[in-house]
XYZ file of C-alpha atoms in Angstrom:
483
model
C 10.728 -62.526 -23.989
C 9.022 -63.537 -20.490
C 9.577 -60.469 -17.928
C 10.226 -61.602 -14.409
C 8.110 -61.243 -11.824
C 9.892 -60.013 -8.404
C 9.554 -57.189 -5.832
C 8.043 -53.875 -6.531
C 9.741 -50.581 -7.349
C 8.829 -47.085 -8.764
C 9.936 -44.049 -8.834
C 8.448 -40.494 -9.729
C 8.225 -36.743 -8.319
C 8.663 -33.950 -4.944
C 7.316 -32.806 -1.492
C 7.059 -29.597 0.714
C 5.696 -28.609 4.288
C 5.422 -24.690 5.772
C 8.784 -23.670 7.042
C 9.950 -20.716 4.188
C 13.596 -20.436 4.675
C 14.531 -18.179 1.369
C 17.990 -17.504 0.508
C 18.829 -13.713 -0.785
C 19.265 -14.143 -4.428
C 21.687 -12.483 -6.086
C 20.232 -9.257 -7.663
C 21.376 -10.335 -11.188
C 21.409 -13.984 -11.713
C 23.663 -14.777 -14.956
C 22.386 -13.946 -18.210
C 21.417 -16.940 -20.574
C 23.004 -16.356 -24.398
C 22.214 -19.829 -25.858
C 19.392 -20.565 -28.166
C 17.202 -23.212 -27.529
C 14.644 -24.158 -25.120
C 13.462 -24.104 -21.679
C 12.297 -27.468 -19.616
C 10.299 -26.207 -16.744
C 7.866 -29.272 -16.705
C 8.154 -32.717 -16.254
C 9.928 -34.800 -19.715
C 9.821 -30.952 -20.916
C 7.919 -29.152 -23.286
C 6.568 -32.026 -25.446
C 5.460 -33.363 -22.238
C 7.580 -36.899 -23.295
C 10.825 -36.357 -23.459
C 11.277 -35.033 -26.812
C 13.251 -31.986 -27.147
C 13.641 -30.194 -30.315
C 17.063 -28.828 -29.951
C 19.536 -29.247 -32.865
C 23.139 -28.834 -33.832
C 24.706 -30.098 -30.146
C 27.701 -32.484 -30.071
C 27.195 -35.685 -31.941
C 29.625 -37.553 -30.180
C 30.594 -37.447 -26.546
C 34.431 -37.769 -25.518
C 35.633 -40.694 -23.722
C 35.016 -39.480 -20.122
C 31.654 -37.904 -21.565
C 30.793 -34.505 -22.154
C 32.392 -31.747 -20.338
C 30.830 -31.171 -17.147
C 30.106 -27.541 -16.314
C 28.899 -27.821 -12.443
C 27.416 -29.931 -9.564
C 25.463 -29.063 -6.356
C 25.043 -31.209 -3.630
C 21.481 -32.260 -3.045
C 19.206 -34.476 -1.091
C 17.412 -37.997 -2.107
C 14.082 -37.879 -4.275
C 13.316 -38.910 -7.553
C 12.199 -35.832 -9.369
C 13.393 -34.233 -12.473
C 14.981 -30.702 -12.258
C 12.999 -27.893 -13.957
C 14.757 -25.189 -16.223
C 13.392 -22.101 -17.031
C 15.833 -19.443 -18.716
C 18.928 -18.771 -16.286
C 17.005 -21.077 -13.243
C 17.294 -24.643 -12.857
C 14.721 -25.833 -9.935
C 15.440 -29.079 -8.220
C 13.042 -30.819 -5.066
C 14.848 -32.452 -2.801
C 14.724 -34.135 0.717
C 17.741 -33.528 3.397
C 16.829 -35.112 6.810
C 13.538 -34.347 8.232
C 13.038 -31.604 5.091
C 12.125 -31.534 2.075
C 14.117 -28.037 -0.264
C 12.906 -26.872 -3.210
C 16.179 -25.193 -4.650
C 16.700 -23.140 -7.274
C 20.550 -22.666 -8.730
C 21.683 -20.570 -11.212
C 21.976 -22.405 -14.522
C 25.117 -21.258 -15.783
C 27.238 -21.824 -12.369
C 25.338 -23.771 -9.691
C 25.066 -21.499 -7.243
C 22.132 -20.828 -4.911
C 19.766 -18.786 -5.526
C 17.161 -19.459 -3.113
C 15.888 -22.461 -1.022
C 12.453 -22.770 0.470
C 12.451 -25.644 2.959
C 9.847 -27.517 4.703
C 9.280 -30.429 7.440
C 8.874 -33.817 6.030
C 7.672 -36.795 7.695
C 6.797 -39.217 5.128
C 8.280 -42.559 4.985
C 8.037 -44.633 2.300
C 6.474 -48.367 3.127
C 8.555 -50.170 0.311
C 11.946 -48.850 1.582
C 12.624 -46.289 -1.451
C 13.866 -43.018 -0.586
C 11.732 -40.684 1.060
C 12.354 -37.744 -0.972
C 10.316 -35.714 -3.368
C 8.924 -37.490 -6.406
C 7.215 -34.786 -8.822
C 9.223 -32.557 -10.660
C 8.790 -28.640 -10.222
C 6.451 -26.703 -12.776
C 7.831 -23.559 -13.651
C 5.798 -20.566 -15.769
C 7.758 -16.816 -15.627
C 6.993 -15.838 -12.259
C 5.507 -19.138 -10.425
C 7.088 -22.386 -9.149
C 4.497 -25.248 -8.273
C 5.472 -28.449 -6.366
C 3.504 -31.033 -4.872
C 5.280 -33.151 -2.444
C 4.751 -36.744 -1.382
C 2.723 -36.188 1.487
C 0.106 -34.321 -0.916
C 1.469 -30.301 -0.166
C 0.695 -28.620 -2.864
C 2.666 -25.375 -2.914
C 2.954 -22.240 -5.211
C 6.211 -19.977 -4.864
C 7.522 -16.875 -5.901
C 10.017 -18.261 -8.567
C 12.047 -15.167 -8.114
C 12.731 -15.887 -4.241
C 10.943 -18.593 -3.321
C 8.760 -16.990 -1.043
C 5.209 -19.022 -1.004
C 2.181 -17.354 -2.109
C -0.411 -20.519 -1.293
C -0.808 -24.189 -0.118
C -2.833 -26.641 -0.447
C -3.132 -29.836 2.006
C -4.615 -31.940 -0.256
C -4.510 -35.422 1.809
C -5.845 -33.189 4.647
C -8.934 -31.282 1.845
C -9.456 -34.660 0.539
C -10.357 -38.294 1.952
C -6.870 -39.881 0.257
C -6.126 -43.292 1.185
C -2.636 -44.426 1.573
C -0.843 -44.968 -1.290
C 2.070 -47.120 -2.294
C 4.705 -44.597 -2.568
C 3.290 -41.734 -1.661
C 2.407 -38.701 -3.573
C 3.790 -39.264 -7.773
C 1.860 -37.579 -10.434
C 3.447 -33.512 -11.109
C 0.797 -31.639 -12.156
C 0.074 -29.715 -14.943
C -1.382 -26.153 -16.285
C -3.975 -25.998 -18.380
C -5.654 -22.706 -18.994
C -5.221 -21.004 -15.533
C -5.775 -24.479 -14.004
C -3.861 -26.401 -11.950
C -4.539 -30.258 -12.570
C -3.184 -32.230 -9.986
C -4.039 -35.957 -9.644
C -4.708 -36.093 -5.718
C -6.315 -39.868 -5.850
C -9.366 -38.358 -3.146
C -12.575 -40.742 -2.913
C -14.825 -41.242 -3.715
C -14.482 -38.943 -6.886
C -11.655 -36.362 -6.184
C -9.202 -38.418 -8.219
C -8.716 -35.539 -10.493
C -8.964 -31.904 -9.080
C -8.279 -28.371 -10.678
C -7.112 -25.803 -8.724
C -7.167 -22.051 -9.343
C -3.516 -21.478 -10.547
C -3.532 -18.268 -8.779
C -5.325 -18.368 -5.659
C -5.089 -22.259 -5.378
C -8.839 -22.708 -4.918
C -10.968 -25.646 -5.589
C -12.287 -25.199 -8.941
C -13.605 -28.472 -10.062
C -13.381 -32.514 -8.984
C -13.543 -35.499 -10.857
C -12.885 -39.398 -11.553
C -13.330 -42.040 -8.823
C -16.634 -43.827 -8.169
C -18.993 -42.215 -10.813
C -16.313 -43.480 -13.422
C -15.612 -46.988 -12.297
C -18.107 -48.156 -10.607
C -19.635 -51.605 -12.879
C -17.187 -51.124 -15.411
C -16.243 -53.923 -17.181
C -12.800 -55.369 -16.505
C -11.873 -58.574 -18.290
C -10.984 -59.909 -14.980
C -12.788 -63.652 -14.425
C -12.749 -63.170 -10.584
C -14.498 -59.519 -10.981
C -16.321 -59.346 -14.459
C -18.046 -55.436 -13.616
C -16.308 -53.592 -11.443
C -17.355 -53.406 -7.596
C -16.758 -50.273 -5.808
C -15.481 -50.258 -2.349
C -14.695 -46.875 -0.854
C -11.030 -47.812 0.114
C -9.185 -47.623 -3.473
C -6.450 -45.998 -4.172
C -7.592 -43.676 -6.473
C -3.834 -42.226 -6.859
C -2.042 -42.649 -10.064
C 1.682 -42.088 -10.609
C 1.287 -41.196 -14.180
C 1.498 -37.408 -14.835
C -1.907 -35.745 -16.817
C -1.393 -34.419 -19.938
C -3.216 -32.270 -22.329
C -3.958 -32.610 -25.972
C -5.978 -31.722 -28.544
C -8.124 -34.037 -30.327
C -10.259 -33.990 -33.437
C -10.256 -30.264 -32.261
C -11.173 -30.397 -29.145
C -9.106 -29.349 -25.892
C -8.946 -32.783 -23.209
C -7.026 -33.488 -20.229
C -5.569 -37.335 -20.316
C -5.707 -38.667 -17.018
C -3.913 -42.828 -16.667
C -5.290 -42.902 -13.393
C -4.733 -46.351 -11.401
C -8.101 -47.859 -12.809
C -7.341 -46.844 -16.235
C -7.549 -43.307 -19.020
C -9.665 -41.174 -18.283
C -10.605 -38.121 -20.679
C -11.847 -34.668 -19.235
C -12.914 -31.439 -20.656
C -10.489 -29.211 -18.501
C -12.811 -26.225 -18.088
C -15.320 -28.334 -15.706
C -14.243 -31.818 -15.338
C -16.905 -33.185 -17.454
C -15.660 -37.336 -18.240
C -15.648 -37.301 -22.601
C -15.049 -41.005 -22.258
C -12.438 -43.751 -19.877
C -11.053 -46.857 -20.408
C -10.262 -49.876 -17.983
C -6.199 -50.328 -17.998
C -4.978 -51.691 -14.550
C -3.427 -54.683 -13.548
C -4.840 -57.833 -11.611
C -2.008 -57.388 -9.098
C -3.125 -55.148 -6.102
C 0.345 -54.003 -5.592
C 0.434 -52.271 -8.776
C 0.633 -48.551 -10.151
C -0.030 -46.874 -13.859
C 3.000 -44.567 -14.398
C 4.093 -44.473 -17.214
C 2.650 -41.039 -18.971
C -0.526 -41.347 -22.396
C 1.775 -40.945 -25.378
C -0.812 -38.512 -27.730
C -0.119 -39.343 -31.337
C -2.524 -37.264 -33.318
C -5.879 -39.087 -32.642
C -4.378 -42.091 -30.922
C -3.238 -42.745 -27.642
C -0.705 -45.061 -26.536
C -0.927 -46.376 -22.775
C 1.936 -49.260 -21.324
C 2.266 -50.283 -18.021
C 4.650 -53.009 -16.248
C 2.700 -55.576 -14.033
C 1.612 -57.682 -16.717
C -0.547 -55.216 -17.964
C 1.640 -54.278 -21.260
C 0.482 -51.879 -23.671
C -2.631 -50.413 -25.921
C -2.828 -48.520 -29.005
C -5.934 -46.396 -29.451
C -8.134 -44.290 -31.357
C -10.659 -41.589 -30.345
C -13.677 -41.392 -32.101
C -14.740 -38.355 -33.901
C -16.984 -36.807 -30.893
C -14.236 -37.992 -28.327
C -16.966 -39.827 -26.038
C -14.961 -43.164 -26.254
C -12.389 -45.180 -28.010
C -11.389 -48.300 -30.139
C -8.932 -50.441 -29.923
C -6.288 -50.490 -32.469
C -4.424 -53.431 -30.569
C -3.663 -54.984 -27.096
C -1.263 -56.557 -25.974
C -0.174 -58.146 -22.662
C 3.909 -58.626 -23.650
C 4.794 -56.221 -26.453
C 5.819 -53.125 -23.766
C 5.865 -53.382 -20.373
C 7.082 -49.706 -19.131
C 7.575 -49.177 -15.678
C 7.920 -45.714 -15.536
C 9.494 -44.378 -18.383
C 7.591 -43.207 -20.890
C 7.705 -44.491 -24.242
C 9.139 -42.035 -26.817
C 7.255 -41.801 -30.927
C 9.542 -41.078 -33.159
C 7.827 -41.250 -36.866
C 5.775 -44.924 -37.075
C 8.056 -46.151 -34.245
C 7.720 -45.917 -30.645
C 11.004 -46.472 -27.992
C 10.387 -47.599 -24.853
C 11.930 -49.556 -21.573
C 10.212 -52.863 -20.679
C 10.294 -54.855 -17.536
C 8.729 -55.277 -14.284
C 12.563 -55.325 -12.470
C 15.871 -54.655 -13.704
C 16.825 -58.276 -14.378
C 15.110 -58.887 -17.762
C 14.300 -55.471 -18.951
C 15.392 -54.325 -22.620
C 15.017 -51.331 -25.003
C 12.299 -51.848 -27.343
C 11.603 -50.840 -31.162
C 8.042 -50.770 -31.634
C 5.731 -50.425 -35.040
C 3.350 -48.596 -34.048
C 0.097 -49.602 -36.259
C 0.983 -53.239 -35.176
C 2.198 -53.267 -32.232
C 5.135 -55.591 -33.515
C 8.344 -55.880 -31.510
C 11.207 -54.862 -34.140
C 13.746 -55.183 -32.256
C 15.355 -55.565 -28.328
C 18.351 -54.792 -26.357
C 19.704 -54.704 -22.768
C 22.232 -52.334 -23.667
C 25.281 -54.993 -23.684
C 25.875 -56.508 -27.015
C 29.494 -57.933 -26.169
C 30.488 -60.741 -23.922
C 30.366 -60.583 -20.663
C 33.522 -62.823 -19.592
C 36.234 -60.010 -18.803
C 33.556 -58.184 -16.735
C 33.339 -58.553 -13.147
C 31.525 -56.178 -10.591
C 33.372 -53.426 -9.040
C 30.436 -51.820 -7.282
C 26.588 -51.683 -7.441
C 26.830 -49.670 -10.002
C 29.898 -50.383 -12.134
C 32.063 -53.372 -13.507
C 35.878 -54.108 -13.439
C 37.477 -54.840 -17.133
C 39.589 -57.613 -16.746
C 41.037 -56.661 -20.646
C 41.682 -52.989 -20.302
C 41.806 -53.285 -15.849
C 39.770 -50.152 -15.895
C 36.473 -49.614 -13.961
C 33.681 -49.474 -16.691
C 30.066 -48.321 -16.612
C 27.294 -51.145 -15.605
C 26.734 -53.142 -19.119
C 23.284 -52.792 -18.725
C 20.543 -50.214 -18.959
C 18.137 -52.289 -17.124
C 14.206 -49.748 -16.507
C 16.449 -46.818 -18.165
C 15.028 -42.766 -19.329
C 15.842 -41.262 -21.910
C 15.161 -37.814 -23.950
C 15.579 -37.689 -27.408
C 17.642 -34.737 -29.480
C 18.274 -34.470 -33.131
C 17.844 -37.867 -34.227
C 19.562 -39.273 -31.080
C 18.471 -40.875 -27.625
C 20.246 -40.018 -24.264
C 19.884 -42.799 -22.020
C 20.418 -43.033 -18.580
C 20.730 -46.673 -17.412
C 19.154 -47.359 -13.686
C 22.803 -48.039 -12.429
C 24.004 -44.534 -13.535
C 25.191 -45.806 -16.918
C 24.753 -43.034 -19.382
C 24.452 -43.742 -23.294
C 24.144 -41.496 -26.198
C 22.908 -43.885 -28.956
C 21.305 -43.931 -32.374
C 18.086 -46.014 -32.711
C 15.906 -46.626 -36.050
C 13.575 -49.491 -36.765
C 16.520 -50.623 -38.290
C 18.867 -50.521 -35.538
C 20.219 -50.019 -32.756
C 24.074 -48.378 -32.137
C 25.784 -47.064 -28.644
C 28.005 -44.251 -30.107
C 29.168 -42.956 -26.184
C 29.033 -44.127 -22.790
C 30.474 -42.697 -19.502
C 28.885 -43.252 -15.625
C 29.528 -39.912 -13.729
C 30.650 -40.469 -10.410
C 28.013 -39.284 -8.383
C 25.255 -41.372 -10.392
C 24.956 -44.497 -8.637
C 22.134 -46.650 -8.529
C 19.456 -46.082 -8.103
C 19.587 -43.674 -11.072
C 15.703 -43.167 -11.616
C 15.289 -39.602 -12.392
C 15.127 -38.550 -16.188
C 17.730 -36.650 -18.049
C 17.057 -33.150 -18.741
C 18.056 -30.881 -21.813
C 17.985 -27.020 -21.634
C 19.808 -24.919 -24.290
C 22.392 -27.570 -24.789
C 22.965 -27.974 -20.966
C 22.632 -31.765 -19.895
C 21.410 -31.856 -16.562
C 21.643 -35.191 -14.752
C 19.943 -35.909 -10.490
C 21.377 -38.238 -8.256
C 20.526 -38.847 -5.012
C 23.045 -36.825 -3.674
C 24.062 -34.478 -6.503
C 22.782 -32.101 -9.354
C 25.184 -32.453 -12.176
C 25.208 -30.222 -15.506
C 26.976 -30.976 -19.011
C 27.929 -28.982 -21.908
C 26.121 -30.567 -25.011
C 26.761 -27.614 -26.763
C 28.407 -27.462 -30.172
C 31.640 -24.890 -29.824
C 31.583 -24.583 -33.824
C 27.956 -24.138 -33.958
């Protein structure tokens, strides 16, 4: 189908500034009894939103899952972190941005570490936090859109070191400010500050928060070969924007330990003990007012990159000494994600696509092809006895309730035991079964305090659903009681 070409949007992660304004925690936070996992990074563990939970409830009431809690917070896209019996949100109320932390079995406060804000978004998007908090046993890392990169006590939230990065580092002015959340790799931060000319990557001592190593800018783009007709080789001018809203990840390949960087120019592969480029690979759009964001989808030796802008997607391999790549297929119109990144589940990938709202569907990908199996907006029914009742929810003319937006439009999604959790960008959220063979909405409900825009991902901790609006932190029971 042709995707239509409007304004610009995004979404993506958090902010912080120096004011520490740390709660007294309770001296024994609730115990956690349920099996399962943590989430304390971004699209948890798997690093893309697969979550290897079983035996939760297969089928949601009518009014959806029972709701266990909600806290009031401020605007921002990020994604809560969980980590046993915490639950770490990033948020922005007024002039400050909070980093939060709630007890996961109740909601309650446990600490809050506040800081002055002043950025302002130049699109008119909220002005909150974008990357979600990274949480290890005793540490909580943020980095906030004005480029603050901050370590805290988890325990209290008391901060043990900051970095300033677009005050350490020449960073242009990006789009929507700061988006990437970092990652840990081996007692290194990785944090995608987007510095020229060649501080687009940068580890950080995970302890101290020192400089340990730069990379990626100039000395990997510079008369690169683009595809473009106006700009065959690449020309580099000094005033990129080196930033990248897609988050790092790390994988092994063909043995060997790499960071995968989609920066805005394209992949980049580094060896995460010094920075060293293995190999990169041009993947940006023509249109200036553009951003990668979507996260590398590692599938054994392959790597699967999609972007929205008319970019669309690319399937490939690494060769055996991982100092480049081949093309397995590329395609401008086969998956367009925005943001969301794409989900492989066997030879299939799962993915949103679509520039805007208007126009974007699920997708059921083959993988080895490339082939579009199938599409969906979400709404398979007709549309006549709908009428809207809000921004973010329709009147039913046959039932004369107030119904959930039809539509998932640029939707997330996690997916459990052979099931996706969707959340649809006008708060609509879907529990549905997808194979290559089809696709099936089992539940739907809109919770009250999701309205659009609902861009933050769903999160799953030991059966807990937690869902971020920009006013409230909402959390489910998925749990099974006869499990």
């Amino acid at each position: 189908m042709t995707i239509n070409q409007l304004p610009l949007t995004i979404l993506i992660l958090l902010t912080l500034t120096t004011i520490s304004c740390a709660a007294e925690p309770p001296k024994n936070p609730q115990a956690i009894n349920t099996s399962g996992e943590d989430w304390p990074v971004f699209l948890g563990p798997s690093g893309i939103g697969l979550s290897s939970e079983t035996g939760l409830i297969k089928e949601w009431p009518a009014a959806g899952p029972p709701p266990l809690w909600q806290a009031e917070v401020g605007t921002g896209y990020s994604a809560p972190s969980v980590r046993e019996n915490r639950v770490v949100c990033h948020h922005r109320i007024g002039d400050e941005e909070i980093v939060q932390c709630f007890d996961v079995t109740n909601g309650k406060t446990l600490w809050k570490h506040a800081n002055p804000s002043n950025f302002s978004d130049p699109y008119g998007y909220n002005n909150g936090p974008r990357c979600s908090p990274l949480l290890t046993e005793t540490l909580c890392y943020t980095f906030g859109a004005e480029g603050r990169l901050l370590c805290l006590n988890l325990e209290d939230g008391k901060l043990i070191w900051e970095r300033k990065t677009h005050e350490d580092f020449n960073v242009p002015t990006a789009f929507f400010g700061v988006g990437a959340t970092p990652i840990l790799e081996d007692g290194k931060l990785i944090v995608l500050v987007g510095g020229q000319p060649n501080s687009g990557v940068v580890a950080f001592d995970a302890q101290t928060g020192k400089t340990l190593w730069e990379s990626c800018g100039k000395n990997t783009w510079e008369g690169v070969a683009t595809g473009w007709r106006r700009q065959e080789n690449y020309e580099w001018t000094g005033e990129e924007m080196i930033v990248s809203y897609s988050s790092p990840i790390a994988a092994t390949i063909h043995g060997k330990r790499q960071i995968l960087c989609l920066l805005r120019h394209g992949l980049v592969s580094l060896d995460p003990a010094t920075g060293a480029e293995n190999f990169h690979y041009w993947f940006r759009a023509q249109v200036h007012e553009s951003v990668n964001a979507a996260r590398p989808v590692i599938i054994g030796n392959r790597i699967l990159l999609t972007a929205a802008y008319q970019t669309g997607a690319a399937y490939l391999e690494v060769t055996e000494d991982s100092k480049s790549v081949k093309e397995i297929w590329r395609d401008t119109e086969n998956l367009l994600c925005h943001w969301s990144t794409p989900i492989p589940v066997g030879k299939y990938i799962y993915g949103f696509s679509g520039r805007h709202e208007n126009g974007s569907t699920l997708r059921c990908l083959e993988l080895e092809t490339g082939k579009v199996v199938w599409e969906t907006t979400g709404w398979e029914g007709p549309l006549d006895h709908l009428s809207p009742a809000s921004s973010s929810s329709v009147k039913n003319s046959k039932t004369n309730t107030i119904d959930p937006w039809p539509y998932y439009g640029r939707g997330s999604k996690i997916w459990i035991d052979g099931q996706f959790i969707i959340i649809g960008e006008r708060g609509t959220v879907a529990l549905i079964e997808a194979t290559p063979d089809h696709f099936h909405e089992l539940n739907r409900f809109k919770p009250n305090q999701l309205n659009y825009p609902a861009w933050t991902a769903p999160v799953l901790s030991r059966g807990r659903l937690f869902l971020r609006s920009e006013t409230a932190l909402m959390c489910y029971d998925l749990r099974n009681p006869e499990q």
